[in-house]
Amino acid sequence: MKILVAVKRVVDYNVKIRVKPDGSGVELANVKMSMNPFDEIAVEEAVRLKEAGTAEEVVAVSIGPKQAADTIRTALAMGADRGIHVATDEIVEPLAVAKILKGICDGESPDLVFLGKQAIDDDCNQTGQMLAALMNWGQGTFAYRVEPSDGSVKVTREVDGGLQTVDLKLPAVVSVDLRLNEPRYASLPNIMKAKKKPIEAKTPDDFGVDIARRLEILKTEEPESRQAGVKVASVDELVDKLKNEAGVL
Amino acid sequence: MTTLLLAEHDNKALSSETAKALTAAKALGADVHLLVAGKDAGAVADAGAKLDGVAKVLTADDAVFANRLAEPVAALLVEMAGTYDAIVAPATTMGKNVLPRAAALLDVMQISDVMSVEGPDTFKRPTYAGNAVQTVRSKDSMKVMTIRTSSFEAAGEGGSAPIEAISISVNDPGLSSFVSEELAHSERPELSSAKVVVSGGRALGSDEKFREIMMPLADKLGAAVGASRAAVDAGYAPNDWQVGQTGKVVAPELYIACGISGAIQHLAGMKDSKVIVAINKDEEAPIFQVADYGLVGDLFELVPELTEKL
Ligand SMILES: Cc1cc2nc3c(=O)[nH]c(=O)nc-3n(C[C@H](O)[C@H](O)[C@H](O)COP(=O)(O)OP(=O)(O)OC[C@H]3O[C@@H](n4cnc5c(N)ncnc54)[C@H](O)[C@@H]3O)c2cc1C
Ligand SMILES: Nc1ncnc2c1ncn2[C@@H]1O[C@H](COP(=O)(O)O)[C@@H](O)[C@H]1O
């Protein structure tokens, strides 16, 4: 089986982002960037299926500026076999990302596509579902457990209230949640080896995809900030304040 | 102009998330039709008809909708889309699963997690764990949006909308099938609608301790129980108790965080609570920057004492 994994380059999850004072967006210059944490989980799952002999090939795809190639290298160092980099300096919305991924799927014919459930920059949580729709494939979102077998894959999903298991006909799209696995750190020898693995360079035009925005961003602002309150010295004082000051008891 | 609102339910009861999404749907300014896709979900339709602001309830009763899998429900939405200008659902795991699939089939860019409706095509939504709020204008003629329910009051009752069965049939595309479900049944209020939420973090140390320390406090307050990602990952609490950027977003009257450091990903899910209490032994913990009342000390002593004195 062939597995395609979509990996996005995003602001590192440890960075406290800053909104530009003129409301035009988020400060991205000189900010640490990393692979979207959910996508690390997606790569890990694919590589484990390869190590288990279930998958023969893992292909990592990223859509983004030239540095997105570094994100693909990270996936290659974790164990993916080759990469496809769709280069653009524009910020591409999930619908257009899904269309580009469809173009790649049409050419590569993977059996499974793994994505993160959510990119931690746009927080959209859409791309996997959209790709599944455009391919007319089944979707297993928010995956907690993934068990492929002949012609199908069983996906246990994290849903409100607990877990739900569905069976999907292959090919299928799976978006991964936090508890699926713990991604590995690439070892130095594997980082070296990854440098020799091939990355194919593409553009959105190669897939005939119009990446013009559908959602015009009028303004980006900081949320209303919350003032720190007071420290109380004892449980008694806390109970008193909750009753008599906050009035929530 | 009409808006289609997809109901969140389990075939038996209508979730309160729907009433909150209804408030957002009404803000678009058009009539709202409530779609109940399910199997033998008559009671859900009846409850929906009572919501204030629902002009009509549409029921699609069929075995393919029994578990509201994304493939058939999205196909149904696409069949129905022609007469609507907007399709709305609460940003529950159901809404997040189904709506983007429908949006892509309609060639529409979905607006995720709408937290305010500024106009028929203009919305506010959170990005970067809620640290950057975008105002976006959709250029698509059809709007497809999920609603951050913690940002909207629930619509009231008192309506009596007509209920109509729709005759659109959706062939089971056969792409996916339901296998099983493990849902926890609890007497406690639901996390996303509770007036009081008590949450435990990594500091609890084990699932026994989590239960021993947190549950009596929750019982005393009639509260829902939440957790940090660290507590969930360690198995102290179930997955769906995770509060945060990538878990549930809550905005109760009172949120009590016990042994939670206050990482931005956690704050994203609770910082709109009315009153926040933090109990943490580290007086520098970032949670204190958003807490109205901070109590520095050992939660294993302080939480039982609080439970007793409430
Ligand atoms: C992609 C991604 C998504 C994420 N999504 C979420 C999310 O949705 N929700 C979420 O919560 N996190 C999320 N996280 C994780 C987040 O970054 C933090 O790691 C997590 O919130 C930490 O949990 P914690 O506060 O319980 O643990 P810690 O950070 O380890 O904090 C434990 C706290 O307990 C205190 N403590 C220890 N012992 C005691 C004691 N005896 N009495 C009192 N206090 C004590 C310590 O001082 C400390 O402040 C996400 C991370 C990533 C990368
Ligand atoms: N530009 C991109 N390049 C590669 N993968 C992406 C890109 N954007 C989104 N994805 C994938 O889609 C997932 C969900 O993203 P989103 O729908 O934006 O929250 C991510 O975790 C990635 O797996």
XYZ file of C-alpha atoms and ligand atoms in Angstrom:
635
model
C 0.000 0.000 0.000
C 1.060 3.553 -0.696
C 0.474 6.289 1.879
C 0.458 10.011 1.198
C 0.990 12.343 4.173
C 0.230 16.067 4.073
C 2.585 18.151 6.207
C 2.202 21.869 6.809
C 4.852 24.327 7.940
C 3.418 26.437 10.757
C 4.559 28.707 13.577
C 5.994 26.442 16.278
C 3.454 25.605 18.946
C 5.697 27.044 21.671
C 5.789 30.502 20.125
C 3.540 33.163 21.581
C 2.436 34.875 18.384
C 2.091 38.632 17.992
C -0.603 40.361 16.039
C 0.715 43.217 13.890
C -0.419 46.549 15.304
C -1.895 47.637 11.960
C -4.286 44.670 11.991
C -2.835 43.212 8.798
C -1.966 39.817 10.233
C 0.366 37.917 12.505
C 4.088 38.685 12.765
C 5.832 35.844 10.914
C 9.297 37.355 10.359
C 12.010 35.677 12.443
C 9.545 33.370 14.160
C 10.417 29.728 14.737
C 8.549 27.490 12.309
C 7.953 23.728 12.597
C 5.907 20.930 11.199
C 2.295 21.168 12.383
C 2.255 18.852 15.455
C -0.708 16.840 14.179
C 1.183 16.216 10.941
C 4.090 14.744 12.899
C 1.594 12.250 14.280
C 0.379 11.572 10.735
C 3.936 10.943 9.485
C 4.660 8.709 12.483
C 1.592 6.570 11.795
C 2.506 6.160 8.139
C 6.096 5.251 8.959
C 4.954 2.705 11.546
C 2.714 1.064 8.924
C 5.725 0.896 6.649
C 7.865 -0.634 9.377
C 5.115 -3.171 10.052
C 5.205 -4.197 6.388
C 1.669 -2.927 5.737
C 2.808 -0.013 3.583
C 5.497 -0.054 0.907
C 5.907 3.638 0.324
C 5.289 6.867 2.246
C 5.153 10.137 0.294
C 5.204 13.472 2.159
C 3.540 16.474 0.537
C 3.699 20.117 1.532
C 2.241 23.221 -0.034
C 4.013 26.413 0.902
C 7.056 28.641 0.451
C 10.533 27.328 -0.305
C 11.155 26.588 3.384
C 8.272 24.100 3.288
C 10.903 21.825 1.733
C 12.512 21.731 5.213
C 9.246 20.445 6.623
C 9.275 17.712 3.992
C 12.897 16.915 4.953
C 11.738 16.447 8.535
C 9.172 13.921 7.331
C 11.847 12.180 5.257
C 14.129 12.045 8.299
C 11.302 10.434 10.268
C 11.108 7.718 7.604
C 9.054 8.923 4.637
C 10.536 7.820 1.298
C 10.139 10.859 -0.922
C 8.539 14.251 -1.030
C 6.437 16.501 -3.230
C 6.745 20.229 -2.662
C 4.080 22.448 -4.203
C 5.728 25.844 -4.020
C 3.833 29.067 -3.481
C 4.361 32.139 -1.351
C 0.631 32.707 -0.977
C -1.253 31.495 2.073
C -3.394 28.747 0.616
C -6.827 28.077 2.087
C -7.951 24.525 2.943
C -10.252 24.256 -0.096
C -7.386 25.042 -2.475
C -4.999 22.798 -0.502
C -7.546 19.993 -0.876
C -7.752 20.631 -4.624
C -3.968 20.474 -4.968
C -3.878 17.292 -2.897
C -6.562 15.876 -5.188
C -4.309 16.593 -8.147
C -1.515 14.724 -6.402
C -3.795 11.812 -5.485
C -4.983 11.551 -9.078
C -1.370 11.090 -10.151
C -0.062 9.025 -7.249
C -3.100 6.824 -6.516
C -2.349 6.315 -2.816
C -4.373 3.813 -0.791
C -4.433 6.054 2.257
C -3.924 9.761 2.814
C -3.003 10.918 6.309
C -3.441 14.527 7.395
C -3.491 16.333 10.697
C -6.957 17.004 12.064
C -6.142 20.690 12.350
C -3.381 23.104 11.436
C -2.508 25.060 14.569
C -2.177 28.355 12.667
C -5.496 28.666 10.825
C -7.279 26.214 13.187
C -9.583 25.333 10.287
C -9.998 21.569 10.687
C -11.244 21.129 7.126
C -8.626 19.961 4.660
C -8.937 16.187 5.156
C -12.718 16.246 4.953
C -12.521 18.391 1.811
C -10.006 16.110 0.133
C -12.158 13.063 0.910
C -15.140 14.856 -0.641
C -13.280 15.829 -3.808
C -11.955 12.267 -4.237
C -15.319 10.732 -3.333
C -13.494 8.630 -0.749
C -14.476 7.763 2.800
C -13.114 9.835 5.664
C -11.966 8.889 9.151
C -11.446 12.148 11.011
C -9.883 12.696 14.463
C -8.276 9.245 14.419
C -7.384 7.611 17.714
C -6.592 4.209 16.231
C -6.027 3.155 12.612
C -6.182 -0.504 11.578
C -5.808 -1.153 7.852
C -6.633 -4.555 6.422
C -7.320 -5.902 2.940
C -9.274 -3.282 1.023
C -10.456 -1.380 4.066
C -9.319 0.503 7.122
C -10.917 0.606 10.530
C -10.647 4.023 12.152
C -11.549 4.710 15.768
C -12.384 8.388 16.136
C -12.303 10.816 19.063
C -15.832 12.230 19.159
C -17.818 14.278 21.664
C -18.838 11.812 24.321
C -16.223 9.136 23.612
C -15.033 7.046 20.694
C -16.639 5.942 17.455
C -15.294 3.282 15.119
C -15.980 3.308 11.385
C -14.851 1.038 8.589
C -13.742 2.753 5.392
C -13.312 1.291 1.941
C -9.821 1.973 0.563
C -8.650 4.352 -0.743
C -9.587 6.624 2.140
C -8.588 9.795 3.968
C -7.647 9.763 7.651
C -7.105 12.873 9.802
C -5.209 12.179 12.990
C -5.797 13.281 16.563
C -3.383 13.658 19.477
C -3.689 10.222 21.030
C -2.902 8.164 17.907
C 0.799 7.842 18.677
C 3.818 9.669 19.993
C 5.952 10.855 17.098
C 9.647 9.985 17.094
C 12.566 12.374 16.904
C 14.607 11.838 13.777
C 18.060 10.448 14.544
C 21.151 12.155 13.180
C 21.951 9.334 10.712
C 18.369 9.485 9.457
C 18.597 13.255 9.056
C 21.711 12.701 6.941
C 20.013 9.989 4.902
C 16.985 12.221 4.346
C 19.178 14.701 2.481
C 19.539 12.188 -0.331
C 15.849 11.377 -0.625
C 14.128 12.998 -3.628
C 11.723 15.945 -3.404
C 9.767 16.701 -6.539
C 9.062 20.398 -7.151
C 5.611 21.448 -8.350
C 3.405 24.543 -8.428
C -0.359 24.984 -7.948
C -0.569 25.680 -11.712
C 0.685 22.166 -12.433
C -2.606 20.959 -11.000
C -4.679 23.735 -12.552
C -5.743 24.957 -9.141
C -6.773 28.582 -8.617
C -5.520 29.513 -5.146
C -7.220 32.925 -4.969
C -8.728 33.450 -1.524
C -12.418 32.917 -0.985
C -12.278 34.367 2.507
C -10.998 37.897 2.394
C -9.281 38.753 5.667
C -10.485 42.230 6.560
C -8.683 42.501 9.871
C -6.640 40.503 12.365
C -6.751 41.598 15.976
C -5.819 40.414 19.413
C -8.637 38.984 21.465
C -9.897 40.990 24.388
C -7.284 40.344 26.985
C -8.142 39.183 30.418
C -6.695 40.906 33.437
C -5.084 38.753 36.071
C -7.134 38.870 39.244
C -5.976 38.489 42.799
C -4.270 35.782 44.800
C -6.256 34.627 47.778
C -4.530 33.407 50.900
C -6.829 30.572 51.903
C -9.702 28.362 50.879
C -11.959 30.353 53.213
C -11.100 33.576 51.445
C -11.713 31.904 48.071
C -15.148 30.640 49.100
C -16.009 34.049 50.488
C -14.975 35.835 47.278
C -16.832 33.377 45.063
C -19.983 33.857 47.125
C -19.904 37.547 47.921
C -17.767 39.189 45.248
C -18.162 37.063 42.109
C -21.598 35.790 43.025
C -21.118 32.486 41.257
C -21.925 30.146 44.131
C -32.939 33.845 1.690
C -33.049 30.833 3.959
C -30.521 29.252 6.290
C -30.244 25.528 6.889
C -29.114 24.508 10.379
C -27.932 20.943 10.881
C -29.142 19.589 14.231
C -26.769 17.913 16.680
C -28.481 14.939 18.324
C -28.249 11.235 19.129
C -31.648 10.225 17.644
C -33.174 10.589 21.103
C -32.429 14.103 22.314
C -31.521 17.400 20.699
C -28.190 18.696 21.989
C -28.139 22.168 23.515
C -25.334 23.000 21.071
C -28.009 23.272 18.395
C -29.853 26.045 20.255
C -26.615 28.022 20.477
C -25.808 27.548 16.790
C -29.395 28.668 16.101
C -28.634 32.043 17.677
C -25.746 32.468 15.226
C -27.887 31.224 12.322
C -30.616 33.748 13.144
C -28.036 36.541 13.116
C -27.652 35.971 9.362
C -31.059 37.596 9.092
C -32.929 34.918 7.145
C -35.481 32.225 8.051
C -33.884 29.185 9.627
C -34.851 25.620 8.747
C -33.620 22.946 11.130
C -32.537 19.679 9.521
C -32.828 16.564 11.659
C -31.028 13.786 9.812
C -31.276 10.559 11.766
C -33.202 7.371 12.340
C -36.383 7.328 14.443
C -35.501 10.769 15.721
C -39.056 12.057 16.161
C -38.388 13.336 19.662
C -35.485 15.395 18.315
C -37.694 16.990 15.670
C -40.321 17.784 18.320
C -37.694 19.462 20.500
C -36.373 21.406 17.498
C -39.852 22.672 16.618
C -40.055 24.338 20.013
C -36.885 26.377 19.576
C -37.548 30.048 19.220
C -36.606 31.122 15.717
C -36.913 27.855 13.821
C -39.273 28.489 10.893
C -39.540 24.845 9.887
C -38.130 21.483 10.932
C -37.137 19.126 8.139
C -36.655 15.476 8.948
C -34.627 13.014 6.932
C -35.337 9.677 8.559
C -33.302 6.853 7.138
C -30.965 4.116 8.329
C -28.077 5.755 6.407
C -28.315 8.725 8.770
C -28.538 6.652 11.963
C -24.991 7.538 13.018
C -24.685 10.777 11.072
C -21.627 9.593 9.176
C -20.088 12.368 7.098
C -20.467 10.742 3.688
C -24.287 10.349 3.584
C -25.084 13.503 5.602
C -22.850 15.672 3.405
C -24.489 14.129 0.330
C -27.902 15.058 1.756
C -26.810 18.643 2.454
C -25.552 18.973 -1.104
C -28.882 17.699 -2.476
C -30.735 20.250 -0.345
C -28.344 23.154 -0.875
C -30.077 24.615 -3.936
C -32.756 26.445 -1.976
C -30.475 27.756 0.770
C -27.985 30.594 1.072
C -26.227 29.280 4.152
C -25.585 25.933 5.835
C -24.737 26.102 9.525
C -23.801 23.539 12.180
C -22.383 23.711 15.671
C -18.600 23.123 15.748
C -19.026 19.778 17.485
C -17.135 16.729 16.278
C -20.212 15.977 14.139
C -20.315 19.453 12.603
C -16.573 19.523 12.015
C -16.740 16.126 10.355
C -19.702 16.731 8.058
C -19.646 20.380 7.019
C -16.251 20.679 5.318
C -17.179 17.660 3.210
C -20.378 19.372 2.083
C -18.519 22.657 1.558
C -15.966 21.067 -0.763
C -18.706 19.364 -2.784
C -20.363 22.775 -3.161
C -17.002 24.388 -3.995
C -17.269 26.678 -0.983
C -14.577 27.626 1.518
C -16.020 26.876 4.946
C -15.808 29.410 7.755
C -14.775 27.394 10.822
C -15.631 28.250 14.424
C -17.553 31.456 13.827
C -17.543 33.461 17.062
C -19.492 36.464 15.846
C -21.699 37.308 12.887
C -20.839 40.828 11.735
C -23.087 40.770 8.671
C -24.526 38.262 6.194
C -21.067 37.593 4.731
C -18.707 38.869 7.425
C -17.630 36.876 10.460
C -15.085 36.754 13.247
C -13.177 33.562 13.844
C -10.260 32.558 16.053
C -6.861 31.520 14.699
C -3.602 30.615 16.472
C -5.392 29.127 19.479
C -7.571 32.196 19.742
C -4.613 34.575 19.974
C -5.430 36.249 16.665
C -9.051 36.908 15.811
C -9.726 37.327 12.101
C -12.592 39.230 10.570
C -13.274 37.499 7.255
C -15.603 38.236 4.388
C -16.749 35.271 2.377
C -16.835 35.764 -1.377
C -18.739 32.524 -1.956
C -22.417 32.973 -2.758
C -23.230 30.087 -0.413
C -22.015 30.311 3.189
C -21.007 27.137 4.977
C -20.041 27.675 8.591
C -19.493 25.924 11.894
C -20.317 27.828 15.056
C -18.198 28.168 18.173
C -21.106 27.528 20.517
C -19.401 28.951 23.606
C -19.668 32.385 21.938
C -23.466 32.340 21.605
C -26.340 32.172 24.066
C -28.776 29.341 23.471
C -31.991 30.359 21.698
C -35.000 30.032 23.951
C -38.107 27.899 23.600
C -41.676 28.810 22.877
C -41.782 28.223 19.125
C -44.036 25.744 17.374
C -42.570 25.244 13.945
C -44.140 22.808 11.490
C -42.327 19.500 10.989
C -41.977 18.190 7.452
C -40.440 14.961 6.270
C -38.275 15.541 3.222
C -38.381 13.112 0.375
C -34.827 13.439 -0.866
C -33.243 10.028 -0.844
C -29.529 9.619 -0.549
C -28.049 6.381 -1.756
C -25.627 5.035 0.772
C -22.390 5.774 -1.037
C -20.901 2.701 0.658
C -17.659 4.499 1.414
C -17.888 4.050 5.153
C -19.828 2.009 7.642
C -20.482 2.349 11.326
C -18.816 -0.333 13.472
C -19.249 0.634 17.109
C -19.360 3.409 19.639
C -18.048 3.694 23.191
C -19.834 6.637 24.682
C -19.646 7.465 28.347
C -23.012 7.973 29.987
C -22.830 10.348 32.838
C -25.294 12.029 35.139
C -23.106 15.097 35.131
C -23.860 18.146 32.990
C -22.219 18.219 29.590
C -18.867 19.950 29.436
C -19.853 22.377 26.691
C -23.067 23.534 28.347
C -22.273 23.292 32.086
C -22.523 26.397 34.280
C -19.552 25.215 36.321
C -16.520 23.279 35.056
C -13.765 21.854 37.244
C -10.634 20.738 35.393
C -7.655 18.688 36.437
C -4.168 18.613 34.999
C -1.033 16.527 34.967
C -0.489 17.285 38.657
C -3.239 14.819 39.611
C -0.739 12.063 38.899
C -3.027 9.081 38.302
C -6.571 8.280 37.268
C -7.351 7.151 40.836
C -6.225 10.475 42.233
C -8.033 12.351 39.488
C -11.266 10.648 40.488
C -10.619 10.891 44.210
C -9.803 14.614 44.157
C -11.832 16.055 41.281
C -15.128 14.152 41.378
C -16.240 15.173 44.891
C -15.608 18.814 43.959
C -17.610 18.374 40.758
C -20.409 16.650 42.677
C -20.558 19.413 45.232
C -20.847 22.082 42.519
C -22.982 20.114 40.075
C -20.136 20.726 37.669
C -18.890 19.114 34.502
C -15.340 17.783 34.597
C -12.637 18.833 32.178
C -8.935 18.103 31.850
C -5.751 19.337 30.264
C -4.217 17.501 27.357
C -1.464 16.210 29.632
C -4.041 14.628 31.956
C -5.877 13.053 29.020
C -2.709 11.779 27.342
C -1.659 10.183 30.620
C -4.996 8.405 30.837
C -6.306 10.213 33.933
C -9.361 11.435 32.055
C -11.215 10.447 28.867
C -10.368 12.087 25.531
C -13.520 14.088 25.263
C -12.828 15.900 28.523
C -9.902 17.765 26.984
C -10.419 21.506 27.140
C -8.408 23.633 24.737
C -7.433 24.672 21.246
C -7.836 21.172 19.938
C -10.360 19.915 22.470
C -13.547 21.468 23.757
C -14.082 25.193 24.112
C -16.048 26.115 27.210
C -17.273 29.391 28.704
C -19.008 28.537 31.979
C -19.896 30.918 34.798
C -17.144 29.362 36.873
C -14.048 27.415 35.769
C -11.769 25.903 38.401
C -8.365 24.756 37.093
C -6.526 22.406 39.455
C -2.892 21.563 38.774
C -2.986 22.995 35.266
C -0.091 25.216 34.179
C -2.066 27.283 31.668
C -0.382 26.587 28.309
C -1.802 28.732 25.469
C -3.443 25.638 24.023
C -5.352 25.122 27.264
C -6.229 28.809 27.715
C -7.718 28.779 24.207
C -10.461 26.532 25.505
C -11.434 28.296 28.733
C -10.333 31.913 28.833
C -13.805 33.181 27.991
C -15.191 31.713 31.207
C -16.872 34.332 33.391
C -14.915 33.617 36.562
C -11.688 31.610 36.599
C -10.154 30.057 39.696
C -6.702 28.490 39.585
C -5.156 26.231 42.177
C -1.480 25.605 41.516
C 1.576 25.198 43.676
C 3.730 27.300 41.366
C 2.911 30.958 41.892
C 4.507 31.765 38.526
C 2.231 29.393 36.595
C 0.771 31.189 33.537
C -2.750 30.131 34.522
C -2.620 32.856 37.183
C -2.408 35.466 34.418
C -6.002 34.741 33.456
C -7.371 33.688 36.839
C -9.691 35.999 38.760
C -8.818 34.162 41.956
C -5.564 32.309 42.385
C -4.748 30.006 45.244
C -1.107 28.958 45.541
C -0.509 25.623 47.183
C -0.823 21.859 47.055
C -4.019 20.813 45.329
C -4.103 17.511 47.227
C -4.798 19.543 50.370
C -6.601 22.560 48.952
C -9.121 20.864 46.674
C -10.551 18.526 49.345
C -10.699 21.476 51.741
C -12.562 23.519 49.118
C -14.963 20.641 48.513
C -15.673 20.442 52.198
C -16.203 24.161 52.689
C -18.477 24.761 49.734
C -0.884 20.387 18.863
C -1.117 20.581 20.317
C -2.406 20.704 20.763
C -2.663 20.864 22.128
N -3.944 20.987 22.532
C -4.198 21.140 23.855
C -5.534 21.284 24.342
O -6.506 21.311 23.560
N -5.724 21.388 25.670
C -4.686 21.377 26.577
O -4.934 21.451 27.802
N -3.433 21.255 26.138
C -3.156 21.121 24.810
N -1.864 20.966 24.408
C -0.818 20.737 25.433
C -0.307 21.993 26.115
O 0.714 22.579 25.345
C 0.275 21.628 27.509
O 1.291 20.670 27.340
C -0.756 21.045 28.472
O -1.906 21.897 28.516
C -0.148 20.898 29.846
O -1.043 20.271 30.731
P -0.950 20.513 32.305
O -1.114 21.962 32.570
O -1.901 19.579 32.952
O 0.513 19.985 32.663
P 1.819 20.793 33.097
O 2.148 21.838 32.122
O 2.824 19.745 33.394
O 1.394 21.533 34.422
C 1.155 20.910 35.628
C 0.944 22.009 36.659
O 0.592 21.439 37.902
C 1.238 22.149 38.956
N 1.349 21.225 40.082
C 2.133 20.114 40.189
N 1.896 19.498 41.369
C 0.955 20.228 42.023
C 0.302 20.088 43.271
N 0.542 19.068 44.084
N -0.609 21.023 43.609
C -0.879 22.086 42.797
N -0.289 22.248 41.606
C 0.612 21.326 41.208
C 2.558 22.582 38.369
O 3.027 23.734 39.040
C 2.189 22.861 36.920
O 1.832 24.227 36.731
C -1.586 20.860 23.051
C -0.288 20.759 22.588
C -0.039 20.631 21.232
C 1.368 20.526 20.764
N -0.277 23.991 3.021
C -0.413 22.709 3.412
N 0.513 21.794 3.039
C 0.398 20.504 3.418
N -0.614 20.032 4.174
C -1.553 20.904 4.572
C -1.505 22.273 4.221
N -2.585 22.875 4.769
C -3.261 21.921 5.451
N -2.646 20.729 5.329
C -3.044 19.444 5.940
O -4.377 19.552 6.391
C -4.444 19.399 7.808
C -5.582 20.217 8.374
O -5.390 21.585 8.112
P -6.540 22.668 8.307
O -7.743 22.174 7.583
O -5.973 23.922 7.715
O -6.766 22.790 9.787
C -3.056 19.724 8.286
O -2.796 19.113 9.528
C -2.197 19.154 7.167
O -2.082 17.743 7.289
